[in-house]
Coordinates of C-alpha atoms and ligand atoms in Angstrom, one line a residue:
X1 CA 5.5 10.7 34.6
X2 CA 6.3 7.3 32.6
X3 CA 4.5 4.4 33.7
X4 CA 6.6 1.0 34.2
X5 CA 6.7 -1.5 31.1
X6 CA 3.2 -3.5 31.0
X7 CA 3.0 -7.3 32.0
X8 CA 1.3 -7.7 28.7
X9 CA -1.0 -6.2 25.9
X10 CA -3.8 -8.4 24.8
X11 CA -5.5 -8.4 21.5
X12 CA -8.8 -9.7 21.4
X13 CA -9.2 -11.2 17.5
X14 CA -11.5 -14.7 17.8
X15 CA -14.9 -12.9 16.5
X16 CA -16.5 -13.8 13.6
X17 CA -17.1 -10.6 11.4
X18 CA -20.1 -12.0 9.7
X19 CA -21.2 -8.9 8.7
X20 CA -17.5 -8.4 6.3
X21 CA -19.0 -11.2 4.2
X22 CA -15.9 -12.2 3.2
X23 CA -14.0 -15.9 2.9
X24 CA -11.4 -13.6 4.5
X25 CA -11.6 -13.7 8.5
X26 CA -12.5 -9.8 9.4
X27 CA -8.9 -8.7 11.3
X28 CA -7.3 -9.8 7.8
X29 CA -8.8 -7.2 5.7
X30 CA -6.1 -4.3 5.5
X31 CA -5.9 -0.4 5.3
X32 CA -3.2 1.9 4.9
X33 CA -1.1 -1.4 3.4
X34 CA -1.3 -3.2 6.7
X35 CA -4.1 -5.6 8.5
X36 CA -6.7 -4.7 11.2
X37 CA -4.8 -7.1 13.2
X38 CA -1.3 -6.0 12.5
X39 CA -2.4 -2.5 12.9
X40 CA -3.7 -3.2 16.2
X41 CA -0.4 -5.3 17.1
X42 CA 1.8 -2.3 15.7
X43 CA -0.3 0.1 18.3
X44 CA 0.4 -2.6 21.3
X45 CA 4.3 -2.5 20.2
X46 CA 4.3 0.9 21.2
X47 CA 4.0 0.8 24.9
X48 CA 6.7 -1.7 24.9
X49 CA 5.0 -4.6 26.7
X50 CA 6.4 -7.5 28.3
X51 CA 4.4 -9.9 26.5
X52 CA 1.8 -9.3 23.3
X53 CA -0.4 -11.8 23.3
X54 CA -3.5 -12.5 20.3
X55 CA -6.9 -14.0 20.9
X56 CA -8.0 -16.0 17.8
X57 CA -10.4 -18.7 16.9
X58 CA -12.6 -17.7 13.6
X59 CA -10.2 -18.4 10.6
X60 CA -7.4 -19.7 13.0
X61 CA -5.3 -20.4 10.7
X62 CA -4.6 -17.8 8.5
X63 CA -4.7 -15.1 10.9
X64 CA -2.2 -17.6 13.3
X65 CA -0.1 -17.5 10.2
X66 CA 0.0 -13.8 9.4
X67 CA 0.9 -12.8 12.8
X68 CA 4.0 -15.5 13.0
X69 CA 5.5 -13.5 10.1
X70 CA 3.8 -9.7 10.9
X71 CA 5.3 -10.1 14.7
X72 CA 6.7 -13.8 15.0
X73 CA 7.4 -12.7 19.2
X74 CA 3.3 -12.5 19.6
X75 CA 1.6 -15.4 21.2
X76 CA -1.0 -17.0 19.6
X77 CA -3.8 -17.8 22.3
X78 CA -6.9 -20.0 21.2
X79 CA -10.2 -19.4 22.5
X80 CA -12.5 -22.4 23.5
X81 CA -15.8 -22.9 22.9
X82 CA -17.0 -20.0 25.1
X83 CA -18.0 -16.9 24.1
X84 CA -17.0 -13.4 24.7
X85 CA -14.5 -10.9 25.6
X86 CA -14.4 -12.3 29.3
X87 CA -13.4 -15.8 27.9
X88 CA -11.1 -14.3 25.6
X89 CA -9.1 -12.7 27.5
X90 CA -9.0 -15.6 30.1
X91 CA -7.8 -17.5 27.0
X92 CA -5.0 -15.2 26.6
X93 CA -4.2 -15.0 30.0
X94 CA -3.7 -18.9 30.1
X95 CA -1.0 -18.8 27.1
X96 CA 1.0 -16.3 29.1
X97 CA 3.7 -16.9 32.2
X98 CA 1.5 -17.8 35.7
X99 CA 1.5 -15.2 37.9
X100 CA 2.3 -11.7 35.7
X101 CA 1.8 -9.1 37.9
X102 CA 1.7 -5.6 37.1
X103 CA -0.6 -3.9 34.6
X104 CA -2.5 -5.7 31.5
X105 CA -3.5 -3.7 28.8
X106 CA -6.9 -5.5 26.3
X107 CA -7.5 -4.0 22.8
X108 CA -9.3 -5.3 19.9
X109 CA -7.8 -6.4 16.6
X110 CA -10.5 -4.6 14.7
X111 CA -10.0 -1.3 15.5
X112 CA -7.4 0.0 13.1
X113 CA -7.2 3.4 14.3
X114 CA -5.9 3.4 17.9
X115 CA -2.6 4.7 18.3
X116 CA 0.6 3.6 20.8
X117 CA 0.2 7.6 22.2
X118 CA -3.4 6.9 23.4
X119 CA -2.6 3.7 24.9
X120 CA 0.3 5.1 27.2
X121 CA -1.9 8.0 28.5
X122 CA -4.2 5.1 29.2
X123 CA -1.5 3.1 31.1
X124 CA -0.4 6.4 32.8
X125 CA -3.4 7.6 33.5
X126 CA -4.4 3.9 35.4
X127 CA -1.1 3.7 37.1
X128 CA -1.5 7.3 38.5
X129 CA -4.5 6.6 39.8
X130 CA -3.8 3.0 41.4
X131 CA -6.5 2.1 39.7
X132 CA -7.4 -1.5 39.4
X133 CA -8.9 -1.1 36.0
X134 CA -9.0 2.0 33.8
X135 CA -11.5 1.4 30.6
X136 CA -10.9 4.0 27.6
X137 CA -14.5 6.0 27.0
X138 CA -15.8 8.4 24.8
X139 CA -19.2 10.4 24.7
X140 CA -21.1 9.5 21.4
X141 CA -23.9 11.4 19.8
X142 CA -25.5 8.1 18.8
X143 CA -23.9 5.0 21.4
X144 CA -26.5 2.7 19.9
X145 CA -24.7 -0.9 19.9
X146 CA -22.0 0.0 22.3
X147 CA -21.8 -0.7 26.5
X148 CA -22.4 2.0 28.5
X149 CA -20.7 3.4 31.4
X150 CA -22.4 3.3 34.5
X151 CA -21.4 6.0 36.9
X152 CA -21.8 6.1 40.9
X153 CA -23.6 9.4 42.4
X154 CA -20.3 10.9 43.4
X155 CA -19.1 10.1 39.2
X156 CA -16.8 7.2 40.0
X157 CA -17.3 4.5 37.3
X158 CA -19.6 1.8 38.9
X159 CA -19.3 -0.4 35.9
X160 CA -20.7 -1.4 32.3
X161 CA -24.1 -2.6 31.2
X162 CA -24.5 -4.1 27.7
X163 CA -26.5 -2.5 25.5
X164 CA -28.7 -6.1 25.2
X165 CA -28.9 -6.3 28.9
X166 CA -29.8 -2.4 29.5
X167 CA -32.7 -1.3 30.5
X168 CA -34.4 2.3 29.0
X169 CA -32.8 4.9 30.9
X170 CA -29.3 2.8 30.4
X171 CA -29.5 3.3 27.3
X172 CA -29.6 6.8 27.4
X173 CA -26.1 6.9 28.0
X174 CA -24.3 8.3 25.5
X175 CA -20.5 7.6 27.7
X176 CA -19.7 4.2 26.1
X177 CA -17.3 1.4 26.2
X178 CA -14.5 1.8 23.9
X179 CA -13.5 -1.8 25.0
X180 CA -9.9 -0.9 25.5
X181 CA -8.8 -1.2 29.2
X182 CA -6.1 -1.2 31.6
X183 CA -6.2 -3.7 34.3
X184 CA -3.8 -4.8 37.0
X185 CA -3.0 -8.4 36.1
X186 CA -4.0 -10.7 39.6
X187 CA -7.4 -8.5 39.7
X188 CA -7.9 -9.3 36.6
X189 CA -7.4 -13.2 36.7
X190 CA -9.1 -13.5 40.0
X191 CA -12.2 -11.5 38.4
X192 CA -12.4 -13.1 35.2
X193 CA -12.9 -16.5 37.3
X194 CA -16.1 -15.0 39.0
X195 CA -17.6 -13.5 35.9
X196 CA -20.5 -15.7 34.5
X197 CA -22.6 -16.2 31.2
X198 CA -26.0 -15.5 32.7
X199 CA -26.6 -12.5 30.4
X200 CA -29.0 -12.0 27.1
X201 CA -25.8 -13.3 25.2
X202 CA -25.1 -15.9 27.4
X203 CA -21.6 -14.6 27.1
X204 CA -18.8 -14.7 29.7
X205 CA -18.4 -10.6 29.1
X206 CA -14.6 -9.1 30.1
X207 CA -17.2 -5.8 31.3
X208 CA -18.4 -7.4 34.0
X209 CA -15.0 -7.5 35.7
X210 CA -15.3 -3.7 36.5
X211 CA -18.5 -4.4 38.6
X212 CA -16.8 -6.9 40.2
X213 CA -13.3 -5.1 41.0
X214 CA -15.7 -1.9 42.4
X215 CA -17.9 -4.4 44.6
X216 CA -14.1 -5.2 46.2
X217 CA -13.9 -1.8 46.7
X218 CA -11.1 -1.2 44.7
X219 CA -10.7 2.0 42.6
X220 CA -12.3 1.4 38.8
X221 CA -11.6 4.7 36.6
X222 CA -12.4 6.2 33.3
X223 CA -10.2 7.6 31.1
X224 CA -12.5 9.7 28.4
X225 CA -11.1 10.3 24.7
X226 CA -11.9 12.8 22.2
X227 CA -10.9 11.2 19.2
X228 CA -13.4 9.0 18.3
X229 CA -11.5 7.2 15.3
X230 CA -9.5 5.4 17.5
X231 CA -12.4 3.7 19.4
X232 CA -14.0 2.8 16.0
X233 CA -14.2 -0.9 14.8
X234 CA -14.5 -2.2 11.4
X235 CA -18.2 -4.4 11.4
X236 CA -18.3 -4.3 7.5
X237 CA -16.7 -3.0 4.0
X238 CA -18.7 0.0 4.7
X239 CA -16.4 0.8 7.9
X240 CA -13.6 -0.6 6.6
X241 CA -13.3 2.1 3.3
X242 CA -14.4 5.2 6.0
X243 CA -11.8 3.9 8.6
X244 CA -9.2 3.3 6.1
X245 CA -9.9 7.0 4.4
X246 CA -9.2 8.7 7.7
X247 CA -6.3 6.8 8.1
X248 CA -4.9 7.9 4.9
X249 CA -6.0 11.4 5.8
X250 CA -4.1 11.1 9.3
X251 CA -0.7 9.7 7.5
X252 CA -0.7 12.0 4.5
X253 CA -1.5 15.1 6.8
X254 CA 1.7 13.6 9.3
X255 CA 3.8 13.8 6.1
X256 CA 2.8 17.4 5.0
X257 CA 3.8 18.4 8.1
X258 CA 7.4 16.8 8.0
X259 CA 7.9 18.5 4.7
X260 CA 6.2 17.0 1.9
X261 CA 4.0 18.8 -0.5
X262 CA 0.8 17.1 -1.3
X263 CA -0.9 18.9 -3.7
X264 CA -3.9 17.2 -4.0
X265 CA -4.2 15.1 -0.3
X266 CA -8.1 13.4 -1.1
X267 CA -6.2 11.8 -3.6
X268 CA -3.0 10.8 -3.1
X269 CA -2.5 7.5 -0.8
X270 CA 0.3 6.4 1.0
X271 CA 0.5 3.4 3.1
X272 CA 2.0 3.1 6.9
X273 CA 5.3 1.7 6.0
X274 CA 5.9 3.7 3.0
X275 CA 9.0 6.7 3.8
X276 CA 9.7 10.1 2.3
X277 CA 12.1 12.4 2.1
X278 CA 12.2 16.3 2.6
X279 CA 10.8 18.2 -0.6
X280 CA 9.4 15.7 -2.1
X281 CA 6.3 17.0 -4.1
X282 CA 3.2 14.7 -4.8
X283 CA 0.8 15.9 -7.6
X284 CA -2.5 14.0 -8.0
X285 CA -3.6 10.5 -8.5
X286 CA -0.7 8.9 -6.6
X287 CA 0.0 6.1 -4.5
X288 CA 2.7 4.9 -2.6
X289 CA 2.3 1.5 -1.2
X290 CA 4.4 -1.3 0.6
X291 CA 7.6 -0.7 1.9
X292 CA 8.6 2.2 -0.4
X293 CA 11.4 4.7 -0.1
X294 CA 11.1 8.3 -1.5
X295 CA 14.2 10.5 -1.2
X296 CA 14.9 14.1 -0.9
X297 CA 13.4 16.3 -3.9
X298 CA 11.7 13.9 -5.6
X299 CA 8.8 14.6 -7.8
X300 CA 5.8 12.0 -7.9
X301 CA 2.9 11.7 -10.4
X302 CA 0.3 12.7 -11.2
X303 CA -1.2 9.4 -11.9
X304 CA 1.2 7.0 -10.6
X305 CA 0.9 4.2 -8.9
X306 CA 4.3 2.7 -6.5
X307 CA 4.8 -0.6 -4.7
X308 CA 7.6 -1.5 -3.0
X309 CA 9.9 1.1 -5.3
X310 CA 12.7 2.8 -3.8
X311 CA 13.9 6.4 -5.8
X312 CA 16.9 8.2 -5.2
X313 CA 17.1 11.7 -4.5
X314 CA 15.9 14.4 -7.1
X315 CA 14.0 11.9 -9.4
X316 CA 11.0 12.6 -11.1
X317 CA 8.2 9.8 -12.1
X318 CA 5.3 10.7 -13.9
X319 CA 2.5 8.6 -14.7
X320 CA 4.3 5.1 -13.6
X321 CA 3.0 2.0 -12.6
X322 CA 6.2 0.6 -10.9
X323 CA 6.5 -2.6 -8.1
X324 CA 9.5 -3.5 -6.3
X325 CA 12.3 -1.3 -8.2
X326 CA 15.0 0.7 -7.5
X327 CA 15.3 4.6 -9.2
X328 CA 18.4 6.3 -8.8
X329 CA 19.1 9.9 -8.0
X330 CA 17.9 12.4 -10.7
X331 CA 16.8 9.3 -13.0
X332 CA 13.2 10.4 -14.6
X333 CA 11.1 8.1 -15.3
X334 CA 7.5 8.4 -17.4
X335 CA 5.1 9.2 -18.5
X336 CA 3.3 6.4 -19.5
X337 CA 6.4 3.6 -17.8
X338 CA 5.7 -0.1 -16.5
X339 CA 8.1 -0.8 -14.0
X340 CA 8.2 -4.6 -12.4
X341 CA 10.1 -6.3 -10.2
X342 CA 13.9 -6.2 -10.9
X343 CA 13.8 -2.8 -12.6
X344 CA 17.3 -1.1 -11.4
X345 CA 17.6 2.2 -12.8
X346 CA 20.5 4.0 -12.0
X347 CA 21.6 7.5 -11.4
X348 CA 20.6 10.1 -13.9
X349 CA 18.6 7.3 -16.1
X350 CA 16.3 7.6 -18.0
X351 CA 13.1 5.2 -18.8
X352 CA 10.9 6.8 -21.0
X353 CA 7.2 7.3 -22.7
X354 CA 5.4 3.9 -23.1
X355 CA 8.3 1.7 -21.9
X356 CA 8.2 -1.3 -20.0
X357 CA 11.0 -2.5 -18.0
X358 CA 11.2 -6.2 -15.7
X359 CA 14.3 -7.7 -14.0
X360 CA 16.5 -5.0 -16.0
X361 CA 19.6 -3.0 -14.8
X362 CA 19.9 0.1 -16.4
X363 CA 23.1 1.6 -15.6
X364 CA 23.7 5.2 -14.5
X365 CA 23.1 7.6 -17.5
X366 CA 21.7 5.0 -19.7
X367 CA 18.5 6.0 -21.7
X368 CA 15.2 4.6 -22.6
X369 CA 13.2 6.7 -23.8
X370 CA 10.8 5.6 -26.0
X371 CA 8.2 2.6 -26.7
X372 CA 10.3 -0.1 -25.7
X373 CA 10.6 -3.2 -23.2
X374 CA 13.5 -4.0 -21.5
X375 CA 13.0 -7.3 -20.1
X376 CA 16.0 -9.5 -18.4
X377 CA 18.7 -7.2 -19.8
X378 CA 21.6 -5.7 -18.1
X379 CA 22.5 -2.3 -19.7
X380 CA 25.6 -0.1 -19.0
X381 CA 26.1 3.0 -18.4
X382 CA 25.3 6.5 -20.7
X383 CA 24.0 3.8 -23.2
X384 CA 21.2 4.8 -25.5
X385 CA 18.5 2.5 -26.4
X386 CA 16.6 3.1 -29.3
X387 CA 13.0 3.6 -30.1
X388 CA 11.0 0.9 -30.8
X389 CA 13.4 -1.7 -29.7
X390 CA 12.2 -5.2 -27.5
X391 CA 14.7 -7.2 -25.7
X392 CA 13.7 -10.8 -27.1
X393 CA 13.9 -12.9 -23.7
X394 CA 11.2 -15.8 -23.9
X395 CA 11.6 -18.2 -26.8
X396 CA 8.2 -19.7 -25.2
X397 CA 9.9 -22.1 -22.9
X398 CA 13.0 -20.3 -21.5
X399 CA 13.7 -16.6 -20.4
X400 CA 16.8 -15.7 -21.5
X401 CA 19.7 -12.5 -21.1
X402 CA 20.8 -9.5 -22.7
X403 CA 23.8 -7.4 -21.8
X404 CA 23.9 -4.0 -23.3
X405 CA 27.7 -2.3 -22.8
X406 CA 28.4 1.2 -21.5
X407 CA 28.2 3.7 -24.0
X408 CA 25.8 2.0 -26.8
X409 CA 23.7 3.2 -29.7
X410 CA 21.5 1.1 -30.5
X411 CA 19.5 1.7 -33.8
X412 CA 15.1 2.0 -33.5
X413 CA 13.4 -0.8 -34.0
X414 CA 16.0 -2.9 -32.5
X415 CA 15.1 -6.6 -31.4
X416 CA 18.0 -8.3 -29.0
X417 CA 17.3 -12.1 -29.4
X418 CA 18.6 -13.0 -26.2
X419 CA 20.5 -14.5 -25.3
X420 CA 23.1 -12.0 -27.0
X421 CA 25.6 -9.3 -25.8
X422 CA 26.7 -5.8 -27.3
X423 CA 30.1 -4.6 -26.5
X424 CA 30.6 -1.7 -24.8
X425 CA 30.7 1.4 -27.5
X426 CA 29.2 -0.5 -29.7
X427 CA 26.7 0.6 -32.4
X428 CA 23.3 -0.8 -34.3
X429 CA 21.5 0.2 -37.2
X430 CA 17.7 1.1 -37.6
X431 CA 15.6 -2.2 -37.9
X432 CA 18.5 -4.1 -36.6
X433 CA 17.6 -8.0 -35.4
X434 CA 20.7 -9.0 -32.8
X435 CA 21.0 -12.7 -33.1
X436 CA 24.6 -12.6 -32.6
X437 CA 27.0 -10.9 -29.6
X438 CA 28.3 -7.5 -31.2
X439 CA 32.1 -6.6 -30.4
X440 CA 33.1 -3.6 -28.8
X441 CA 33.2 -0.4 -30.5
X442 CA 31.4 -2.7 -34.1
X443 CA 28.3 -1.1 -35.6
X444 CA 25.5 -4.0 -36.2
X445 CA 23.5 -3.8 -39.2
X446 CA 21.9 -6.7 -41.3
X447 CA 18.7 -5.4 -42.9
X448 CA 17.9 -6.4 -46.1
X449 CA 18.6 -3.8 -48.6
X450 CA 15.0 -1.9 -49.8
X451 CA 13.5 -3.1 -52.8
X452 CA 10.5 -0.6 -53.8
X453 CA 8.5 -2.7 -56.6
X454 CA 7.0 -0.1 -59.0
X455 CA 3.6 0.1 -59.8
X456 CA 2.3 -2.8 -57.0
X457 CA -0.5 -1.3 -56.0
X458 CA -2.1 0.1 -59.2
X459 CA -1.7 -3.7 -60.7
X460 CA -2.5 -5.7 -57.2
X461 CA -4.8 -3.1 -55.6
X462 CA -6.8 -1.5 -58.3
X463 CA -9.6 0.2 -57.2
X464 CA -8.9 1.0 -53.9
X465 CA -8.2 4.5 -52.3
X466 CA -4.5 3.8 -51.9
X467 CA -4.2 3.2 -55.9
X468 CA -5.9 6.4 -56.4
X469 CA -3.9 8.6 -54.1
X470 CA -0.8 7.0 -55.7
X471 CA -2.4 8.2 -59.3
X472 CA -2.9 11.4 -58.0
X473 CA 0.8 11.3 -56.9
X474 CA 2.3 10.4 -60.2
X475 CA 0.0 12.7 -62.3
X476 CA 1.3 15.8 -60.0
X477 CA 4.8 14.6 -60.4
X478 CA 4.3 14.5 -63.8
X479 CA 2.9 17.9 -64.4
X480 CA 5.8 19.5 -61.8
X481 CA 8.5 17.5 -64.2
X482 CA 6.9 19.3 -67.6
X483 CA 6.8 23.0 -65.7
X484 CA 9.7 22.1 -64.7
X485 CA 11.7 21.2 -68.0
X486 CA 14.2 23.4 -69.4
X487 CA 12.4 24.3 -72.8
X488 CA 15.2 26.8 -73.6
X489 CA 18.6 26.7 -71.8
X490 CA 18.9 28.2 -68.7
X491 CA 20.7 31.3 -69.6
X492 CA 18.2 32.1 -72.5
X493 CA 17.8 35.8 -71.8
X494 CA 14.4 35.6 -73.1
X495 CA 11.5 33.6 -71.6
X496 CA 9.4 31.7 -74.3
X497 CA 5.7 32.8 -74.2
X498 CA 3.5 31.5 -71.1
X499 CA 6.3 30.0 -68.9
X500 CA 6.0 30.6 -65.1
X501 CA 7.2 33.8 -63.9
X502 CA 8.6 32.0 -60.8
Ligands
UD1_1 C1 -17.8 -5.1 23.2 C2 -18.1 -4.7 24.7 C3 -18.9 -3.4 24.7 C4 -18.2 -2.3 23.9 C5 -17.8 -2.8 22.5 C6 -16.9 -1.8 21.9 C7 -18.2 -6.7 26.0 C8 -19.1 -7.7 26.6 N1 -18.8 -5.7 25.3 O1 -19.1 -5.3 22.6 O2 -19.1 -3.0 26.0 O3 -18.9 -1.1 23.9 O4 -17.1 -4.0 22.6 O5 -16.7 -2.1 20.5 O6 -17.0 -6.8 26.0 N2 -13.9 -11.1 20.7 C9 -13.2 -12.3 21.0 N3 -13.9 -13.4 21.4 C10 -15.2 -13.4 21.7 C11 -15.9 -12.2 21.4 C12 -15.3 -11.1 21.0 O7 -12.0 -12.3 20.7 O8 -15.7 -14.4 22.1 C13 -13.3 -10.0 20.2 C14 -13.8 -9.6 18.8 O9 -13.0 -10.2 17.8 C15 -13.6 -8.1 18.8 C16 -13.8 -7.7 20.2 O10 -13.5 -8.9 21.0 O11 -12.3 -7.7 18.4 C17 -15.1 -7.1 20.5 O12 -16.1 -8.1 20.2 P1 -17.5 -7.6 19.7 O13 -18.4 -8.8 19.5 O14 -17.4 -6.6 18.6 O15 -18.0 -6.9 21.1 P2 -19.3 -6.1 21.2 O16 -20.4 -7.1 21.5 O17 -19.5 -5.2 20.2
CA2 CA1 -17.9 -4.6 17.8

């Protein structure tokens, strides 16, 4: 069966998370490329709710301001002075329409792993049973810390006692609170107005309103989960790396299994909002974070590292550090590339072995392969760009252009003075410095001619190990030129005494 729409999910957010020690409030800390909190809101998004509405009050501001841009539709509720999960969610309840009806799901915004599935066989499960409230539990080997579920002699849930407020045999329990509940909406309101603070926290506790719905005589359920993860909550940095390696476990395992290879999965990361294709093979050492795009085929790493890059199908990057570019179909790229923002590579390019690229467009075919950067350039297509070359943008005030035709060869050892232009066909010469646009189909040269002064380092660096590896040169040369010299003529049919036989 599918259960009707919710009246709303709420996100409980306003603790402190003292223990993150961090100038960072707790539900902003992010794994898998995406906040506690905006994990938490993407899991609530999933059951399609009415309203989604978040609890804040430690570090306000910031997390008020990443949830307007992360889901602008949430509602921001504040929290007063008041403690606890009761209050919290009484909070939220006030910043939503009077009078929604219908059924109210609470989660936590640090609890990263909870997925949109497990909350709608929650909401079914609590629906189908006309429950009035339906709390998520799970059995724990060690439930230290948690509430536990208190169960009536005929196993009916009876309600939740604190861990603080238990006594001995209480906490024996090992069926805990997960702190993720259904509730229908009016009970909910109504209860949360009866629930007090008189409790070892002096907290108004949102647990207490399952004691109070069962003393109505109303049905109060438990809906027991196997996977732990999802009930886990991040308290500290410690949690926060183990929650955010199982999530990367989870995702990499859910793209194995819609056709990717992963050669080596304990190291390769890829964030939540990162796609790939079909085929795609990932050797080791590789990440894939932001909002990147892999297509069909393509090859990635080992050791690379990708932000915000799309790549076309059937290219191949190899030990790249790229962030927010574009690859093209069958392009390669690597090893040893720097690719930053504005890097356009197009199809069948090629950027090349210690080459760093930023705000360049590289057309289709176009090469550049070797030791180079490429910064603020436009470059045609099936142009060649030779070793060694730097496109000369900064003149330490301004950043500046180049534009590179279709079909160039440019020389090694290049420097393009931007802001300059070569013509399309266009050649340059080894060493070449481009201060001036080059015509179409011209070939650029204006090096110096060589001028090799003799003997300047036996007069100006006597001594020294270069002098005497040139001496050695010139005496070997010198005793190759006399074996070498024609004593007799050539075609002397006799050989004078003790000349070489070969
Ligand atoms: C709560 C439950 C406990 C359950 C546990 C599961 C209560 C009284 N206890 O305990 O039964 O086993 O969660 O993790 O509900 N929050 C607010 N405002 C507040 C207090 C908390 O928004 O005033 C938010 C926190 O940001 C957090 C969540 O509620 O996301 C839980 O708060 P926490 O302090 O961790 O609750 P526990 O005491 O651990
Ligand atoms: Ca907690």
């Amino acid at each position: 069966m599918t259960a009707p729409r919710p009246a709303a999910v709420i996100v409980l957010a306003a603790g402190e998370g003292t223990r993150m020690k961090s100038a960072t409030p707790k539900v902003l800390h992010a794994i898998g490329g995406r906040t506690l909190v905006g994990h938490a809101i993407a899991a609530a998004r999933g059951v399609d709710p009415e309203h989604l509405a978040v609890v804040v009050r430690h570090g306000r501001d910031l997390v008020a301001a990443h949830i307007a841009v992360f889901d602008p539709d949430a509602v921001i509720a504040d929290q007063d002075e008041v403690k606890g999960t009761g209050r919290a969610t009484e909070c939220a309840l006030d910043a939503l329409p009077a009078g929604l009806e219908g059924s109210v799901l609470v989660t936590y915004g640090d609890v990263p792993l909870l997925e949109a599935e497990t909350l709608r066989g929650l909401l079914e499960a609590h629906v189908a049973s006309g429950s009035a409230v339906t709390v998520i539990t799970a059995t724990l080997p060690d439930p230290s810390g948690y509430g536990r579920i208190l169960r009536a002699a005929d196993g009916s849930v009876a309600g939740i006692i604190e861990q603080k407020d238990a006594t001995d045999a209480q906490r024996e329990i090992t069926e805990i609170n997960s702190g993720l509940y259904a509730f229908d909406a009016l009970v909910l309101r109504k209860a949360l107005t009866q629930v007090g603070t008189d409790n070892v926290q002096g907290e108004k506790y949102l647990t207490d309103v399952l004691g109070i719905a069962r003393s109505q005589g109303l049905r109060v359920s438990a809906h027991l989960i196997q996977d732990l993860w999802q009930t886990e909550g991040v308290n500290d940095r410690v949690q926060l790396s183990r929650l955010g390696a199982e999530l990367n476990r989870r995702i990499v395992e859910r793209w194995m299994r819609a056709g990717v290879t992963v050669v080596d999965p304990a190291t390769t990361w890829i964030g939540v909002d990162v796609t790939l294709g079909r085929d795609v093979t990932i050797h080791p050492q590789t990440q894939i974070h932001g909002a990147s795009t892999i297509g069909d085929d393509v090859v990635l790493g080992p050791d690379t590292t990708l932000t915000d890059v799309a790549i076309g199908n059937g290219a191949a990057v190899i030990r790249t550090h790229g962030f927010l570019a574009v690859i093209g179909a069958g392009a390669t790229v690597g090893p040893f590339s720097y690719l930053r923002p504005g890097t356009e590579l197009g199809a069948k390019g090629k950027i090349g072995t210690f080459v760093e690229t930023k705000n360049a467009q590289i057309g289709a075919g176009s090469k550049v392969p070797h030791l180079t950067y490429v910064g603020d350039a436009t470059i045609g297509e099936h142009s060649n760009i030779g070793a060694s070359s730097v496109f000369v943008n900064y003149d330490g005030v301004n950043k500046m252009h180049t534009t590179i035709g279709s079909h160039c060869r440019t020389g090694s050892d290049n420097m393009f003075v931007a802001p300059v232009t070569v013509g399309d066909g266009a050649y340059t010469g080894a060493g070449t410095v481009v201060r001036k646009d080059v015509p179409p189909g011209a070939l650029s040269i204006n090096v110096a001619p060589q001028r090799n002064l003799l003997g300047w380092v036996h007069d100006k660096r006597a001594g020294t190990a270069s002098a005497r590896a040139a001496a050695a040169a010139a005496a070997a040369a010198a005793a190759a030129a006399s074996e070498d010299s024609p004593i007799v003529p050539e075609d002397s049919p006799v050989a004078p005494e003790g000349s070489p036989s070969a």
